[in-house]
Amino acid sequence: MNQQLDLHGAFHVYDTTLRDGMQQEGLNPTVADKLAIARHLDGLGVGYIEGGWPGANPKDTEFFRRAATELDLKHARLAAFGATRRAGVRAADDPLVAALRDSGAGVVTLVAKSHAGHVEKALRTTLEENLAMVRDTVSHLRAEGQQVFLDAEHFFDGYKLDRSYALEVLRTAYDAGAEVIALCDTNGGMLPGWVSDVVHDVLETAQVRVGIHCHNDTGLAVANTLAAVDAGATHIQGCINGYGERTGNADLVNVVANLELKLDRQVLPPGLLTEATRIAHAVAEVTNVPPAARQPYVGTSAFAHKAGLHASAIKVDPDLYQHMDPAGVGNDMRLLVSEMAGRASIELKGKELGFDLSGSPDVVNRVTARVKEMESRGYTFEAADASFELLLIEEAEGHRPSYFEVESWRVITETLTHAQPGEEAVSEATVKLKAADVRYVVTGEGNGPVNALDQALRSAIVQAFPEIAKFELIDFKVRILDQGHGTDAITRVLIETSDGESSWVTVGVGANMIEASWEALVDGLTYGLLRHHVG
């Protein structure tokens, strides 16, 4: 079935990252962060962006105030989230309903109790009053000219407890003017077959327009969402990158990618799904939560191939080991080089890096043997493409790129005997090297030995190569390889360096962390200069 796009009619893609997604442990975005995320989500082409709960907290209230002048949405409509009126109070007189009315949002999503037990135990009111709260709030906001959706909280659990009452809540909201009733698996405990059966029953019995809102506590939020759509739901809710409390919400990118690429349903504006990887990673940068490498569709490992057998097949036809062309979601196929690498892996990786090795079997053999030998000593190239490229150039061209010649380096860390508790030790590094035929002797200080070495190395090289000033160490990982040896164990260090536009990873291995770090630092700066076509 090919359902054509109608953002505010036939099918809704509704993002709730800025409200439900922000309940994830560790997420605490500023108003500026939320505005930036909203712009990214609009670039994906979602139909609705739920901005938060105005009136419930100052940050969300400020977001809607600023959104009125600072957001220029091209595809999405902004939705405000809130609750039905309090028991015993008219909707027109409830200050939280007033905040929704005055938010400036053209769409309001109301959360309402559809679970009889929650009505009596959490709201502490009667089932009849809860229906009146739903009816009064929906009709009031509709009279004010706002589009209204209803989130039926704990619906599936409430349906099990008291089916007739849960359905009555839906019918009441729909009759009062709610355009969509989103069935919420708030506890995240449903399975796809259960969801499908309930959605079928709701559509046949209550005859309302059904949406779906799933949490991922069983690891099935995406599957449950798709089951609901297959059963007839025409409004999906989710969060980019699967953000949300506990184990998260349905990952919206996974849902829309499956709908468009697997089920041939056009649910985003044509062409915008190819922005998914870029946008998912951009949002991760704003939230300061590293993107999950194994995230379906948009993860860096989603189309990564390591084993030599896979690489041999991919060399013949990439589709043999991929379920789709990664370009469909803006991602890329990656060939990982490791001790499992065969000739095909090296040849394909070389092609990816701009080297045609098809007529150089000797080079391929040397690189393959060297990679396997080095990985046996603790190196890893699947996560350090930059170090592998330097190795490949060395074998293919007979020499390793070199922009400076290190004469010596040393680092000292000292602390005062009478230092106060918590007072930091001071690290000082001295580097002697020659760059552009000039000898430099530079000392650097840092908050640790690696930082001190980094400062000294940069201070020396930047005098010959000003490009270095743009380089920044953005990630540093240490791994003890033979833990049984204790403090004399072999250490592996991965360093990620950025020039403000892109980043690259290098690896170092040594008998101690400082030695391994130095190797990765030197490779990182060397590769950066190579990228900038220096020399």
XYZ file of C-alpha atoms in Angstrom:
535
model
C 0.000 0.000 0.000
C 1.343 3.459 -0.881
C -0.287 6.101 1.281
C 0.405 9.603 -0.030
C 1.592 12.321 2.300
C -0.822 14.695 4.006
C 0.924 16.156 7.062
C -2.221 17.219 8.867
C -4.706 14.787 7.383
C -4.037 11.254 6.170
C -1.036 10.405 8.352
C 0.705 12.156 11.239
C 4.371 11.857 12.209
C 4.462 13.395 15.676
C 7.754 13.946 17.490
C 7.744 14.166 21.274
C 11.508 14.441 21.843
C 11.304 17.870 23.474
C 8.771 16.683 26.045
C 8.699 12.945 26.623
C 12.229 12.390 25.320
C 13.644 14.918 27.764
C 12.535 12.728 30.675
C 15.552 10.535 29.945
C 17.987 10.292 32.820
C 20.852 12.731 32.286
C 19.108 14.957 29.716
C 18.671 18.565 30.807
C 18.663 20.803 27.723
C 18.505 24.572 27.880
C 15.808 26.544 26.077
C 18.367 27.328 23.366
C 19.081 23.591 23.057
C 15.389 22.819 22.645
C 15.029 25.462 19.945
C 18.041 24.005 18.105
C 16.600 20.477 18.321
C 13.241 21.718 17.021
C 14.961 23.162 13.942
C 16.687 19.839 13.295
C 13.425 17.913 13.667
C 11.727 20.270 11.244
C 14.513 19.498 8.780
C 13.540 15.831 8.951
C 10.034 16.791 7.870
C 7.982 15.604 10.839
C 4.419 16.896 10.887
C 4.268 17.882 14.562
C 6.847 18.814 17.196
C 5.718 18.634 20.808
C 7.619 21.423 22.523
C 6.861 20.726 26.187
C 4.370 21.610 28.890
C 3.819 25.381 29.117
C 2.781 26.521 32.561
C 4.131 23.403 34.255
C 7.731 24.634 34.434
C 9.545 27.888 33.572
C 11.781 26.328 30.911
C 8.900 25.066 28.764
C 6.970 28.291 29.224
C 10.038 30.216 28.029
C 10.461 27.832 25.112
C 7.010 28.601 23.736
C 7.522 32.334 24.282
C 10.761 32.295 22.304
C 9.479 29.833 19.705
C 6.893 32.380 18.605
C 9.626 34.660 17.247
C 12.682 32.416 16.870
C 11.301 29.308 15.163
C 10.518 29.415 11.460
C 9.230 25.906 10.892
C 8.972 24.789 7.279
C 7.284 21.418 7.728
C 6.098 20.947 11.302
C 3.430 22.475 13.514
C 4.324 23.149 17.129
C 2.259 21.307 19.732
C 1.882 22.136 23.423
C 1.410 19.311 25.908
C -0.747 19.491 29.011
C -3.356 17.792 31.146
C -7.120 17.976 31.263
C -8.542 20.392 33.814
C -8.510 19.590 37.505
C -11.480 17.918 39.105
C -14.149 20.383 40.184
C -12.777 23.324 38.186
C -14.070 24.629 34.862
C -11.559 24.338 32.010
C -11.938 28.055 31.309
C -10.812 28.797 34.893
C -7.909 26.311 35.186
C -4.535 28.148 35.021
C -2.742 25.203 33.399
C -5.382 25.009 30.675
C -4.995 28.757 30.248
C -1.242 28.256 29.724
C -2.027 25.843 26.894
C -4.536 28.244 25.419
C -2.063 31.138 25.574
C 1.041 29.199 24.499
C 0.838 30.311 20.896
C 0.798 26.680 19.746
C -1.843 25.823 17.184
C -1.985 22.255 18.473
C -2.580 21.004 22.005
C -2.033 17.420 23.088
C -3.917 16.617 26.282
C -3.014 13.719 28.509
C -6.041 12.054 30.087
C -6.596 9.073 32.321
C -8.117 6.088 30.522
C -7.281 3.610 33.279
C -10.086 3.356 35.853
C -7.618 2.519 38.607
C -5.533 5.623 37.877
C -8.640 7.802 37.910
C -9.637 6.636 41.361
C -6.192 6.231 42.930
C -4.044 8.903 41.232
C -6.592 11.598 40.386
C -8.728 10.673 43.393
C -11.929 11.467 41.599
C -14.853 9.585 40.122
C -15.022 7.938 36.743
C -17.844 10.283 35.767
C -15.863 13.400 36.739
C -12.871 12.202 34.726
C -15.096 11.993 31.632
C -16.358 15.509 32.351
C -12.754 16.740 32.660
C -11.945 15.289 29.250
C -15.096 16.631 27.617
C -14.815 20.126 29.107
C -11.110 20.618 28.330
C -11.249 19.352 24.767
C -14.337 21.360 23.869
C -12.925 24.517 25.503
C -9.658 24.398 23.561
C -11.466 23.547 20.330
C -13.704 26.565 20.870
C -10.524 28.648 21.195
C -9.479 27.522 17.728
C -6.812 24.999 18.633
C -6.370 21.559 17.116
C -6.603 18.980 19.908
C -5.089 15.515 20.218
C -5.582 13.283 23.240
C -2.975 10.983 24.782
C -4.896 8.191 26.514
C -2.417 7.486 29.291
C -1.919 3.859 30.409
C -4.531 2.911 27.826
C -3.491 -0.687 27.205
C -3.306 -1.508 30.907
C -6.606 0.308 31.470
C -8.165 -1.619 28.581
C -7.240 -4.888 30.317
C -8.702 -3.714 33.615
C -11.944 -2.135 32.355
C -12.371 -2.226 28.580
C -15.727 -0.433 28.490
C -14.509 2.537 30.536
C -11.260 2.890 28.575
C -13.256 2.970 25.322
C -15.714 5.465 26.805
C -12.868 7.896 27.534
C -11.786 7.707 23.893
C -15.291 8.233 22.580
C -15.880 11.166 24.922
C -12.738 12.955 23.762
C -13.458 12.300 20.102
C -17.047 13.524 20.338
C -15.825 16.686 22.090
C -13.557 17.508 19.152
C -10.258 15.697 19.656
C -8.951 14.882 16.200
C -6.727 11.964 17.219
C -6.728 9.644 20.215
C -3.221 8.301 20.838
C -3.245 4.995 22.678
C -0.324 5.071 25.117
C 1.637 2.038 26.227
C 2.892 4.138 29.121
C 4.479 1.274 31.024
C 6.005 -0.164 27.852
C 4.905 -3.724 28.543
C 2.944 -4.604 25.406
C 3.770 -7.065 22.629
C 2.976 -6.464 18.928
C 0.124 -8.993 18.728
C -1.562 -7.487 21.772
C -1.249 -3.972 20.353
C -2.674 -5.058 17.026
C -5.694 -6.736 18.636
C -6.509 -3.716 20.802
C -6.155 -1.214 17.953
C -8.479 -3.321 15.789
C -11.038 -3.404 18.595
C -10.814 0.352 19.231
C -11.307 1.168 15.557
C -14.283 -1.165 15.248
C -15.931 -0.322 18.569
C -15.142 3.291 19.441
C -14.790 4.452 15.822
C -12.207 7.127 16.615
C -9.044 8.112 14.788
C -6.246 6.171 16.480
C -2.663 7.182 17.182
C 0.038 5.185 18.957
C 2.590 6.130 21.632
C 4.937 3.321 22.744
C 7.670 2.999 25.341
C 10.512 0.555 24.919
C 10.573 -1.400 28.188
C 10.214 -4.705 26.342
C 12.534 -3.601 23.533
C 9.527 -3.593 21.189
C 8.492 0.061 20.950
C 9.209 0.255 17.214
C 7.601 -3.133 16.534
C 4.542 -2.191 18.594
C 4.231 1.104 16.715
C 4.377 -0.670 13.354
C 1.836 -3.227 14.559
C -0.526 -0.391 15.446
C -0.080 1.195 12.013
C -0.703 -2.156 10.338
C -3.910 -2.418 12.367
C -5.079 1.018 11.241
C -3.403 3.721 13.377
C -2.695 6.864 11.346
C -0.779 8.922 13.896
C 2.594 7.809 15.282
C 4.495 9.318 18.186
C 8.151 8.819 19.009
C 11.462 10.440 19.841
C 14.558 10.835 17.732
C 17.340 8.479 18.862
C 14.779 6.684 21.027
C 15.136 9.177 23.879
C 12.759 8.898 26.827
C 12.489 7.846 30.437
C 13.571 4.386 31.563
C 14.466 2.523 28.345
C 13.111 5.233 26.047
C 10.352 5.780 23.520
C 9.906 4.388 20.035
C 12.807 5.653 17.901
C 11.039 7.861 15.386
C 13.702 7.438 12.697
C 13.399 3.658 12.867
C 9.627 3.880 12.591
C 9.518 6.236 9.599
C 12.387 4.438 7.841
C 10.551 1.125 8.142
C 7.318 2.687 6.947
C 8.912 4.341 3.922
C 11.608 1.864 2.934
C 9.962 -1.443 3.871
C 6.241 -0.741 3.619
C 6.291 1.833 0.807
C 4.331 4.435 2.772
C 5.305 8.043 2.133
C 5.078 9.592 5.608
C 7.725 12.353 5.329
C 8.133 14.944 2.576
C 9.898 13.271 -0.380
C 13.666 13.153 -0.066
C 13.954 14.177 3.587
C 14.535 10.679 4.961
C 18.042 10.962 3.490
C 18.699 13.621 6.160
C 18.012 11.136 8.982
C 21.606 10.213 9.850
C 22.841 13.797 9.837
C 19.931 15.002 11.955
C 20.084 12.116 14.443
C 23.767 12.828 15.043
C 23.231 16.592 15.171
C 20.588 16.183 17.879
C 22.951 13.886 19.781
C 25.537 16.667 19.728
C 23.045 19.139 21.197
C 21.975 16.738 23.957
C 25.606 15.769 24.613
C 24.645 12.088 24.508
C 27.027 10.159 22.224
C 25.098 8.574 19.348
C 24.764 4.814 19.668
C 27.073 3.187 17.124
C 24.731 0.195 16.691
C 21.566 2.249 16.315
C 19.586 0.858 13.354
C 19.709 2.840 10.121
C 21.700 5.849 11.403
C 24.395 4.324 13.647
C 28.016 4.389 12.502
C 28.014 0.583 12.667
C 24.647 0.122 10.950
C 26.329 -0.632 7.617
C 29.819 -1.577 8.843
C 31.395 -4.835 7.672
C 34.299 -6.514 9.402
C 34.719 -10.145 8.409
C 36.706 -11.018 5.304
C 33.903 -13.276 4.048
C 31.484 -10.332 4.084
C 33.990 -8.112 2.326
C 34.548 -10.653 -0.431
C 30.813 -10.768 -1.116
C 30.422 -6.984 -0.895
C 33.172 -6.607 -3.461
C 30.904 -8.484 -5.877
C 27.597 -6.892 -4.806
C 27.084 -4.646 -1.707
C 23.441 -5.752 -1.474
C 24.481 -9.292 -0.547
C 25.183 -8.283 3.062
C 23.026 -5.146 3.430
C 19.268 -4.922 3.819
C 19.179 -1.599 1.937
C 21.312 1.100 0.362
C 22.530 3.194 3.327
C 22.219 6.338 1.218
C 18.450 6.051 1.708
C 18.890 7.340 5.266
C 21.984 9.423 4.592
C 24.388 6.836 5.997
C 27.420 5.124 4.442
C 28.777 1.637 4.152
C 32.003 1.204 6.132
C 34.660 -1.464 5.804
C 36.352 -2.238 9.114
C 39.949 -3.365 9.101
C 40.857 -5.900 11.786
C 42.659 -9.174 12.374
C 39.698 -10.765 10.562
C 40.524 -8.776 7.432
C 41.163 -10.600 4.184
C 42.506 -9.281 0.910
C 39.048 -8.138 -0.173
C 38.597 -6.079 3.005
C 41.913 -4.289 2.471
C 41.226 -3.687 -1.208
C 37.761 -2.283 -0.530
C 38.971 -0.144 2.349
C 41.740 1.192 0.143
C 39.188 2.104 -2.521
C 37.095 3.857 0.126
C 40.165 5.938 1.037
C 41.027 6.730 -2.582
C 43.583 3.991 -3.333
C 43.087 1.589 -6.232
C 44.827 -1.564 -5.039
C 43.215 -3.928 -7.553
C 46.488 -4.110 -9.528
C 48.783 -4.189 -6.496
C 48.515 -7.636 -4.906
C 51.883 -7.239 -3.166
C 50.703 -4.091 -1.397
C 47.444 -5.780 -0.377
C 49.355 -8.768 0.994
C 51.776 -6.561 2.958
C 49.003 -4.447 4.442
C 46.947 -7.520 5.365
C 49.904 -9.195 7.064
C 50.900 -6.012 8.868
C 47.392 -5.341 10.162
C 47.094 -8.873 11.524
C 50.532 -8.698 13.150
C 49.882 -5.299 14.737
C 46.441 -6.292 16.013
C 48.033 -9.326 17.656
C 50.094 -6.794 19.652
C 47.042 -4.816 20.725
C 46.394 -2.308 17.943
C 42.872 -1.874 16.586
C 42.166 -0.326 13.213
C 38.414 -0.830 12.971
C 37.982 2.207 15.246
C 41.068 4.087 14.021
C 40.658 4.781 10.319
C 43.225 7.581 10.393
C 46.024 5.326 11.677
C 45.096 2.713 9.090
C 45.244 5.266 6.280
C 48.740 6.330 7.390
C 49.778 2.664 7.385
C 48.252 2.137 3.936
C 50.057 5.163 2.495
C 53.334 3.901 3.946
C 52.948 0.506 2.281
C 51.549 1.842 -1.011
C 53.973 4.745 -1.468
C 56.986 3.450 0.411
C 57.097 6.143 3.075
C 54.913 7.398 5.902
C 53.683 11.018 5.735
C 55.953 13.082 7.972
C 55.836 16.794 8.722
C 58.146 16.914 11.726
C 60.977 14.869 13.191
C 60.873 14.262 16.925
C 64.229 14.379 18.657
C 62.994 13.572 22.157
C 60.159 14.084 24.582
C 59.679 13.795 28.325
C 56.977 14.507 30.846
C 57.120 15.123 34.599
C 54.243 15.110 37.071
C 54.822 16.510 40.522
C 52.815 17.393 43.572
C 53.814 19.261 46.698
C 54.405 17.214 49.836
C 52.091 19.485 51.783
C 49.437 19.790 49.077
C 45.876 20.148 50.322
C 43.382 17.316 49.677
C 42.016 17.665 46.153
C 44.838 19.935 45.010
C 45.844 18.909 41.477
C 49.289 17.601 40.599
C 51.107 19.643 37.936
C 52.331 17.991 34.726
C 55.035 19.491 32.552
C 56.238 18.152 29.203
C 59.225 19.091 27.071
C 59.332 18.262 23.371
C 62.308 18.675 21.057
C 61.628 18.375 17.336
C 62.491 19.741 13.910
C 59.772 21.083 11.585
C 60.337 22.936 8.303
C 64.109 22.765 8.937
C 63.795 24.626 12.240
C 64.574 23.042 15.612
C 62.072 23.723 18.386
C 62.363 23.062 22.098
C 59.023 23.684 23.776
C 57.644 23.128 27.248
C 53.938 22.727 27.952
C 51.864 22.388 31.099
C 48.611 20.527 31.525
C 46.201 18.984 33.977
C 47.773 15.587 33.311
C 50.764 14.128 31.489
C 48.909 13.533 28.220
C 47.458 17.037 28.199
C 50.926 18.478 28.890
C 52.438 16.482 26.005
C 49.611 17.574 23.716
C 50.176 21.233 24.618
C 53.939 21.029 24.109
C 53.677 19.150 20.798
C 51.155 21.604 19.394
C 53.110 24.637 20.579
C 56.159 23.396 18.693
C 54.474 22.359 15.435
C 52.106 25.324 15.133
C 55.069 27.604 14.543
C 55.794 25.746 11.314
C 52.217 24.722 10.463
C 49.584 27.283 11.595
C 46.818 24.834 10.601
C 47.490 23.002 13.868
C 45.787 25.804 15.788
C 42.408 24.505 14.564
C 43.015 20.973 15.779
C 41.448 19.913 19.062
C 41.575 16.652 20.990
C 37.910 15.798 21.573
C 37.993 12.230 22.918
C 40.491 10.042 24.728
C 39.996 6.354 25.538
C 42.365 4.048 27.432
C 42.166 0.248 27.469
C 44.351 -2.116 29.517
C 44.931 -5.125 27.256
C 46.418 -7.758 29.563
C 44.786 -7.038 32.849
C 46.480 -9.888 34.664
C 49.768 -7.997 34.490
C 48.497 -5.159 36.679
C 50.389 -1.873 36.413
C 52.892 -3.215 33.850
C 50.149 -4.253 31.388
C 50.156 -3.245 27.733
C 47.948 -0.192 27.146
C 45.977 0.897 24.082
C 44.919 4.502 23.590
C 42.401 5.852 21.050
C 42.424 9.594 20.442
C 39.846 11.504 18.412
C 40.951 14.824 16.929
C 38.804 17.473 15.247
C 39.504 20.429 12.990
C 36.067 21.914 13.631
C 34.589 20.390 10.473
C 35.262 16.674 10.859
C 37.124 14.313 13.160
C 39.476 11.351 12.925
C 40.683 8.620 15.274
C 44.224 7.352 15.793
C 45.575 4.516 17.922
C 48.694 3.988 19.988
C 49.925 0.959 21.917
C 52.710 0.912 24.467
C 54.075 -0.499 27.668
C 52.543 2.468 29.491
C 49.741 4.939 28.908
C 52.065 7.881 28.184
C 53.956 6.036 25.466
C 50.720 4.844 23.829
C 49.217 8.333 24.061
C 52.263 9.922 22.458
C 52.011 7.589 19.448
C 48.310 8.379 18.987
C 48.928 12.132 19.421
C 51.663 12.189 16.776
C 49.518 10.198 14.337
C 46.557 12.487 15.002
C 48.444 15.657 14.155
C 50.193 14.020 11.191
C 46.889 12.852 9.733
C 45.338 16.278 10.301
C 48.121 17.962 8.342
C 47.711 15.353 5.600
C 43.985 16.122 5.388
C 44.786 19.798 5.018
C 47.178 18.995 2.147
C 50.160 20.495 3.908
C 53.538 20.048 2.275
